[in-house]
Coordinates of C-alpha atoms and ligand atoms in Angstrom, one line a residue:
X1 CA 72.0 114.0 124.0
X2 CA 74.7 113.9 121.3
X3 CA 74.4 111.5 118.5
X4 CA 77.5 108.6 118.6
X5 CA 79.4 108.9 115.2
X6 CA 79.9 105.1 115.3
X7 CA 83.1 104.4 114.0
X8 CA 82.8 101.2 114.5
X9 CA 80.2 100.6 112.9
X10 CA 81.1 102.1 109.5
X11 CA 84.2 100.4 109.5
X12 CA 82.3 97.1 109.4
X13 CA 80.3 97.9 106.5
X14 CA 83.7 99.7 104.7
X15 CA 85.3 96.1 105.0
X16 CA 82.7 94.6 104.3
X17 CA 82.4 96.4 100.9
X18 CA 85.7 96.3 100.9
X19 CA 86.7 92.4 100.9
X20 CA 84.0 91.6 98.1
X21 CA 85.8 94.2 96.0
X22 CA 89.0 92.5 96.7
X23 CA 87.5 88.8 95.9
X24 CA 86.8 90.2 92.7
X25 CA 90.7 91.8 91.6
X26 CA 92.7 89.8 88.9
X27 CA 95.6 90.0 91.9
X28 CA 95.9 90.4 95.9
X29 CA 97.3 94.1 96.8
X30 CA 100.5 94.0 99.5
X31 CA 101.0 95.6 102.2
X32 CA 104.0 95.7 103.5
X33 CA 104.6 97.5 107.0
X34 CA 107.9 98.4 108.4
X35 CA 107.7 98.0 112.4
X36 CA 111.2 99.4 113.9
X37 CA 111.8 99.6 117.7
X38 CA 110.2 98.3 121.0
X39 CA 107.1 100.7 121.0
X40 CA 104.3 98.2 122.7
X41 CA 101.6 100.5 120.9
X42 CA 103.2 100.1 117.6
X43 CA 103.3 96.4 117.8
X44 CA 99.5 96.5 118.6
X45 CA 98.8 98.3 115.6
X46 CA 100.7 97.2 113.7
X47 CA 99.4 93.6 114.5
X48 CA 95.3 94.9 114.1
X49 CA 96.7 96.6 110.6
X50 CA 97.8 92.7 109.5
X51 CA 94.7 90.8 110.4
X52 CA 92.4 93.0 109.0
X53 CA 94.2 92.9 106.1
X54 CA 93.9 89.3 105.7
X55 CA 90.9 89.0 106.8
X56 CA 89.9 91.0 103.5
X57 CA 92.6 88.8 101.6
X58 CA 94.8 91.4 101.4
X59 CA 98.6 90.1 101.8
X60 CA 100.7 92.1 104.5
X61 CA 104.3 91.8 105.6
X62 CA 105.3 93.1 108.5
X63 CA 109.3 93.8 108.0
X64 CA 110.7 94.0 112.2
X65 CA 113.7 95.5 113.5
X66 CA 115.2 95.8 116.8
X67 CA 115.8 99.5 118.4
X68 CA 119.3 99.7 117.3
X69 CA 118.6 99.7 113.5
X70 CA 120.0 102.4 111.4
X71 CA 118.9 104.8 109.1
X72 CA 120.3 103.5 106.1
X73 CA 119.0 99.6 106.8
X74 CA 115.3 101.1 107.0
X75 CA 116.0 102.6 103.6
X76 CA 117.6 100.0 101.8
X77 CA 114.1 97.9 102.8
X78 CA 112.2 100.3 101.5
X79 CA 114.1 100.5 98.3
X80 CA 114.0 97.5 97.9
X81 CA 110.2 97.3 98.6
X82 CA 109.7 100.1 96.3
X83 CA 111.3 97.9 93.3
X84 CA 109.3 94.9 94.2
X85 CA 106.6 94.5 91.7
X86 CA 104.3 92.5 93.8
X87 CA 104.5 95.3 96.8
X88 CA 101.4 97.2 96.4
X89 CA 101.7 99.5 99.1
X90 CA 104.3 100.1 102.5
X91 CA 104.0 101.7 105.8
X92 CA 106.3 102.9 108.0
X93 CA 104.6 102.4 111.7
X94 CA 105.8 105.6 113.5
X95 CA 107.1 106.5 115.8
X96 CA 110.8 105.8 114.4
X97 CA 113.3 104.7 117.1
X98 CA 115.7 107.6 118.7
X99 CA 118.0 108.8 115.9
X100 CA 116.1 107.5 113.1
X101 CA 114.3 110.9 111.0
X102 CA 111.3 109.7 110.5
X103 CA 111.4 112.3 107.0
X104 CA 114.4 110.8 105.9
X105 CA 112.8 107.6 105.3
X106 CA 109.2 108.2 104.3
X107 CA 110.4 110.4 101.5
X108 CA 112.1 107.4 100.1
X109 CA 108.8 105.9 99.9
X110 CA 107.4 105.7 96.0
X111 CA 104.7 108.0 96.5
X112 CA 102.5 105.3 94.1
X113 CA 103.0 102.7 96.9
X114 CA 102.9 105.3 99.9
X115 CA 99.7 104.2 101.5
X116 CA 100.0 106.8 104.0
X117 CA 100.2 109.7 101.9
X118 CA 103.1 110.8 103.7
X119 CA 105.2 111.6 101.2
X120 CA 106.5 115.2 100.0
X121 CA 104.4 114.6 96.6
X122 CA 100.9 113.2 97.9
X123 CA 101.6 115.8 101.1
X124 CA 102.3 118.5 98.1
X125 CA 99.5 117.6 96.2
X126 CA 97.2 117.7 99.2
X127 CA 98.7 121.5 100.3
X128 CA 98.5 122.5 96.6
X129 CA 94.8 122.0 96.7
X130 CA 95.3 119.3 94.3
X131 CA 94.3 115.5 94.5
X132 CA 97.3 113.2 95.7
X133 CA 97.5 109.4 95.3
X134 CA 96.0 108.9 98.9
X135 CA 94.2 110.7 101.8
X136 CA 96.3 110.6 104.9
X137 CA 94.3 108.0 106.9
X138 CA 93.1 109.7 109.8
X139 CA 91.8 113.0 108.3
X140 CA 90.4 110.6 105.7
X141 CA 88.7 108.7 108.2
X142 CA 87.4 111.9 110.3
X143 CA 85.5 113.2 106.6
X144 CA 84.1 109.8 105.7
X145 CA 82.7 109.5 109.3
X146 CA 80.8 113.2 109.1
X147 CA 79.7 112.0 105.5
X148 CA 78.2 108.8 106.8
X149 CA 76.3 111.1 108.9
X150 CA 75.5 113.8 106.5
X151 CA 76.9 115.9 108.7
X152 CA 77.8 119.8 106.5
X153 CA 80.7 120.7 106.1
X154 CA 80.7 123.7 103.4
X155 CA 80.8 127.3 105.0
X156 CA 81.1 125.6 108.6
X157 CA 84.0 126.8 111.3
X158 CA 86.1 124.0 111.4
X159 CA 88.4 124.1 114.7
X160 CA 91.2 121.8 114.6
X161 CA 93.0 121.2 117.8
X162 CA 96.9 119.7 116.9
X163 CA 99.3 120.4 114.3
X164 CA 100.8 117.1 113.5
X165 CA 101.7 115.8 110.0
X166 CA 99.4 112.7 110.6
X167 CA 96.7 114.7 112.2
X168 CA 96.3 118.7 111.9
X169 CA 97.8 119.7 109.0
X170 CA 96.5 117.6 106.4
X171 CA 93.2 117.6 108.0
X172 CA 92.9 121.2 107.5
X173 CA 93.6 121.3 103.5
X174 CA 91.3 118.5 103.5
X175 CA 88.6 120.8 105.1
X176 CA 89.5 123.7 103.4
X177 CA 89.0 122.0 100.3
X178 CA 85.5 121.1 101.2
X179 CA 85.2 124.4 101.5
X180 CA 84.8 124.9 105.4
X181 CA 86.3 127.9 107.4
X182 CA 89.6 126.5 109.2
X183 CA 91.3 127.3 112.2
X184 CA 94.2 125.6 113.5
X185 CA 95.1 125.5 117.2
X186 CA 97.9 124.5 119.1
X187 CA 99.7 124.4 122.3
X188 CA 100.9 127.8 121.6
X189 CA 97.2 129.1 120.9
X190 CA 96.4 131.8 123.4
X191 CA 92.8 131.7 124.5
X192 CA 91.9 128.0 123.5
X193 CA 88.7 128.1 124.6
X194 CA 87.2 131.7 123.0
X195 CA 88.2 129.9 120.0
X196 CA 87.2 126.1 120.1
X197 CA 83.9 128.1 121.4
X198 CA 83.3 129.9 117.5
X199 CA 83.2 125.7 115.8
X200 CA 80.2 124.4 114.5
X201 CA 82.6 121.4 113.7
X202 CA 85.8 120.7 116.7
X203 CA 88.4 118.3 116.2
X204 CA 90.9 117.8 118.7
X205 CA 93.9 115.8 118.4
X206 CA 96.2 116.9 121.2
X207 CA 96.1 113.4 123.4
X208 CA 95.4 115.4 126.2
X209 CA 92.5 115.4 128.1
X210 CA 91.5 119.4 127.4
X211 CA 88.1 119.4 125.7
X212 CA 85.3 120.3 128.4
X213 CA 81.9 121.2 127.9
X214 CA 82.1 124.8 128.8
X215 CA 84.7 125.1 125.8
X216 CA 82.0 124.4 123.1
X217 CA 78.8 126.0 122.1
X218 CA 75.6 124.2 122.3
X219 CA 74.9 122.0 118.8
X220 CA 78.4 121.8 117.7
X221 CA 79.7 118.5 116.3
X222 CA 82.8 117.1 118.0
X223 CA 85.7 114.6 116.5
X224 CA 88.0 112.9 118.9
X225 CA 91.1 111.9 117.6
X226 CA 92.8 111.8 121.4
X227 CA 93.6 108.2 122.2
X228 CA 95.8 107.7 125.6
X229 CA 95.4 106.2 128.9
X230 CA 93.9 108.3 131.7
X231 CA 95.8 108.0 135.8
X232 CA 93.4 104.8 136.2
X233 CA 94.6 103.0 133.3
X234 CA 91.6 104.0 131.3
X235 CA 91.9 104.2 127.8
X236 CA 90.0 107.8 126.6
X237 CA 90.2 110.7 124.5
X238 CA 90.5 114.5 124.4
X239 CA 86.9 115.3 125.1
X240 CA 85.0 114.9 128.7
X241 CA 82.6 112.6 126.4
X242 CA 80.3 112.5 129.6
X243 CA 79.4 116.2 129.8
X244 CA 80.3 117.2 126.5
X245 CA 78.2 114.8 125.0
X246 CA 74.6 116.7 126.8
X247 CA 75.3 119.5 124.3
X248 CA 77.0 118.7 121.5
X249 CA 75.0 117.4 118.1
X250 CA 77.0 114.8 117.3
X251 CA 80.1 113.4 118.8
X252 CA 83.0 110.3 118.2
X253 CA 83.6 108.2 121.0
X254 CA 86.9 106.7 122.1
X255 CA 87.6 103.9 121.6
X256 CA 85.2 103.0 118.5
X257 CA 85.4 106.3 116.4
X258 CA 88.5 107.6 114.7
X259 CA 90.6 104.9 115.9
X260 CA 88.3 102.7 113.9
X261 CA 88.1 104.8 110.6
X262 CA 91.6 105.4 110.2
X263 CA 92.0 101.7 110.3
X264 CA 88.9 101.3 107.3
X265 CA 90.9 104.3 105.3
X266 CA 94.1 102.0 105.4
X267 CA 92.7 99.3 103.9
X268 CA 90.7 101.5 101.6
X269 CA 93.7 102.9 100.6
X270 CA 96.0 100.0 100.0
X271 CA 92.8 98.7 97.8
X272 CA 93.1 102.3 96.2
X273 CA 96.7 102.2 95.2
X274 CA 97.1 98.3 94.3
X275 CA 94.1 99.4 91.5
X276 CA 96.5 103.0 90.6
X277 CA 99.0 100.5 89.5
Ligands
NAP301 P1 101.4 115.1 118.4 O1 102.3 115.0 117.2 O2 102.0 115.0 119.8 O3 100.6 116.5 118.3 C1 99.8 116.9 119.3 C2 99.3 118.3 118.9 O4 98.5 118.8 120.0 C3 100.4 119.3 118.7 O5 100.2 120.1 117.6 C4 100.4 120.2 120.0 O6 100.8 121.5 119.8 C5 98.9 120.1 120.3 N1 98.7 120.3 121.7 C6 99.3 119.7 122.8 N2 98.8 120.1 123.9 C7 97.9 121.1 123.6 C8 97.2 122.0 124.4 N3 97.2 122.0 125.7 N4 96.4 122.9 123.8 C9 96.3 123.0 122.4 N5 97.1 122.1 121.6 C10 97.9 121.2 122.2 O7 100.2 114.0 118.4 P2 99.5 113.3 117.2 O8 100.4 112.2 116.7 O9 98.9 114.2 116.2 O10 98.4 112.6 118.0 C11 97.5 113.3 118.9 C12 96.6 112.3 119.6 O11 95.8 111.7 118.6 C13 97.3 111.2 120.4 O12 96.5 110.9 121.5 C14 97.3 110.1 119.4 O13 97.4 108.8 120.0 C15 96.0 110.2 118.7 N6 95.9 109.7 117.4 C16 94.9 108.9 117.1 C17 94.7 108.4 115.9 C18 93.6 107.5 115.6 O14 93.5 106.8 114.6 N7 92.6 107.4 116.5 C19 95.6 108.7 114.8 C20 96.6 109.6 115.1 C21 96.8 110.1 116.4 P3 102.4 121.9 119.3 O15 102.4 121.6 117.9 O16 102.5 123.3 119.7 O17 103.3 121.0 120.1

């Protein structure tokens, strides 16, 4: 049986480490989250994202506005945030409502305050092969989970299931630059499985349920980013954890694996870019 890369778990001891480093800074960092739009999910998230903060005695404001906002009013927050001294770090909670291009506004974001690491300079930086400001949060999370577990990364084949700005893409400079073999998949790959069969290390991030047991080869290490509801109202991930789980070597659970790290890289981030300043 698979060992559980316990997310969970090594968030606890992140925040833990975490809120005695913050006790100890001459200020409190700021987090200030911008939460447009009815999305229940986002308002969930965006909710957990404010109490942990103060639970570690980070400050966060949560800026709402209704579905009908416009472009320009999200801006001129985040302008404005951007010039505000005490506003360590801001977050845009996507997705953006209908109309609202969700590039438009996070390149107005400083990229010194851009705890995301969204914008065209930490995203150019990361592409580059350079260091940017910030790790995205999720890929952040996904490497500081296989670390915890000592899990190799160097000269491994590093499948990547999904494409996304928050999820794929950065994910695979991240690997590359820890020197692993990437391949990025996608709903256009032909032939999922001959590929997703060839990782020693499988990612998926597709929030579909498409990773079975037959797909993988016996020993490889599998990261579920997937996070949805299944027919029964069930909440699960990509992976068939059940069956998957008798051969893989390791393998993330959902909920209480990447859902929980990128939360711990958040708030290791905001720390991160409060000290930058
Ligand atoms: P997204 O923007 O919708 O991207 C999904 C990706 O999966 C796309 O690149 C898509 O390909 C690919 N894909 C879809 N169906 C596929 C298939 N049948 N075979 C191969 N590839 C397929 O989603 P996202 O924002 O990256 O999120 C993905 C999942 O991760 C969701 O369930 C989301 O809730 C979850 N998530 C979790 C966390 C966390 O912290 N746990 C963080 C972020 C996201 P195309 O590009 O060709 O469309």
């Amino acid at each position: 049986m698979a060992v559980i890369l316990d997310g969970k778990k090594l968030k606890e001891k992140i925040l833990a480490q975490l809120k005695q480093k913050v006790e100890k800074l001459c200020a409190k960092p700021t987090l200030a989250v911008i939460l447009a739009g009815d999305n229940p999910a986002s308002k969930i998230y965006v909710n957990n994202k404010k109490k942990t903060a103060q639970n570690l005695g980070i400050n966060s404001v949560v800026f709402e506005y209704p579905e009908n906002v416009t472009e320009k009013e999200i801006i001129e927050k985040i302008d404005e945030l951007n010039n505000n001294k005490s506003t360590t770090a801001i977050l845009v909670q996507l997705p953006l409502p209908r109309g609202i291009s969700a590039k438009n506004v996070i390149e107005k974001i400083a990229p010194e305050k851009d705890v995301d690491g969204f914008t065209p300079y930490n995203f150019g930086k990361l592409f580059s092969g350079e260091v940017p400001i910030v790790y995205p949060c999720t890929p952040k999370g996904i490497l500081l989970l296989l670390d915890e577990y000592t899990i190799e990364i160097e000269g491994k084949h590093v499948v990547i299931v999904g494409r996304s700005n928050i999820v794929g893409r950065p994910l695979s400079q991240m690997m590359l630059n820890r020197n692993a073999t990437v391949t990025v998949c996608h709903s256009r790959t032909k032939n999922l499985a001959e590929i997703t069969k060839t990782a020693d290390i499988l990612v998926s991030a597709a929030g579909k349920n498409i990773i079975e047991e037959k797909m993988l080869k016996s020993g490889c290490v599998v990261v579920d980013v997937g996070i949805f509801k299944d027919e029964n109202g069930k909440t699960r991930g990509d992976v068939d954890f059940e069956n998957v789980s008798k051969i893989a070597s390791y393998i993330s659970p959902v909920p209480g694996g990447v859902g929980a790290m990128t939360i711990a890289s958040l708030m290791l981030n905001t720390v991160e870019l409060f000290e930058k300043q």
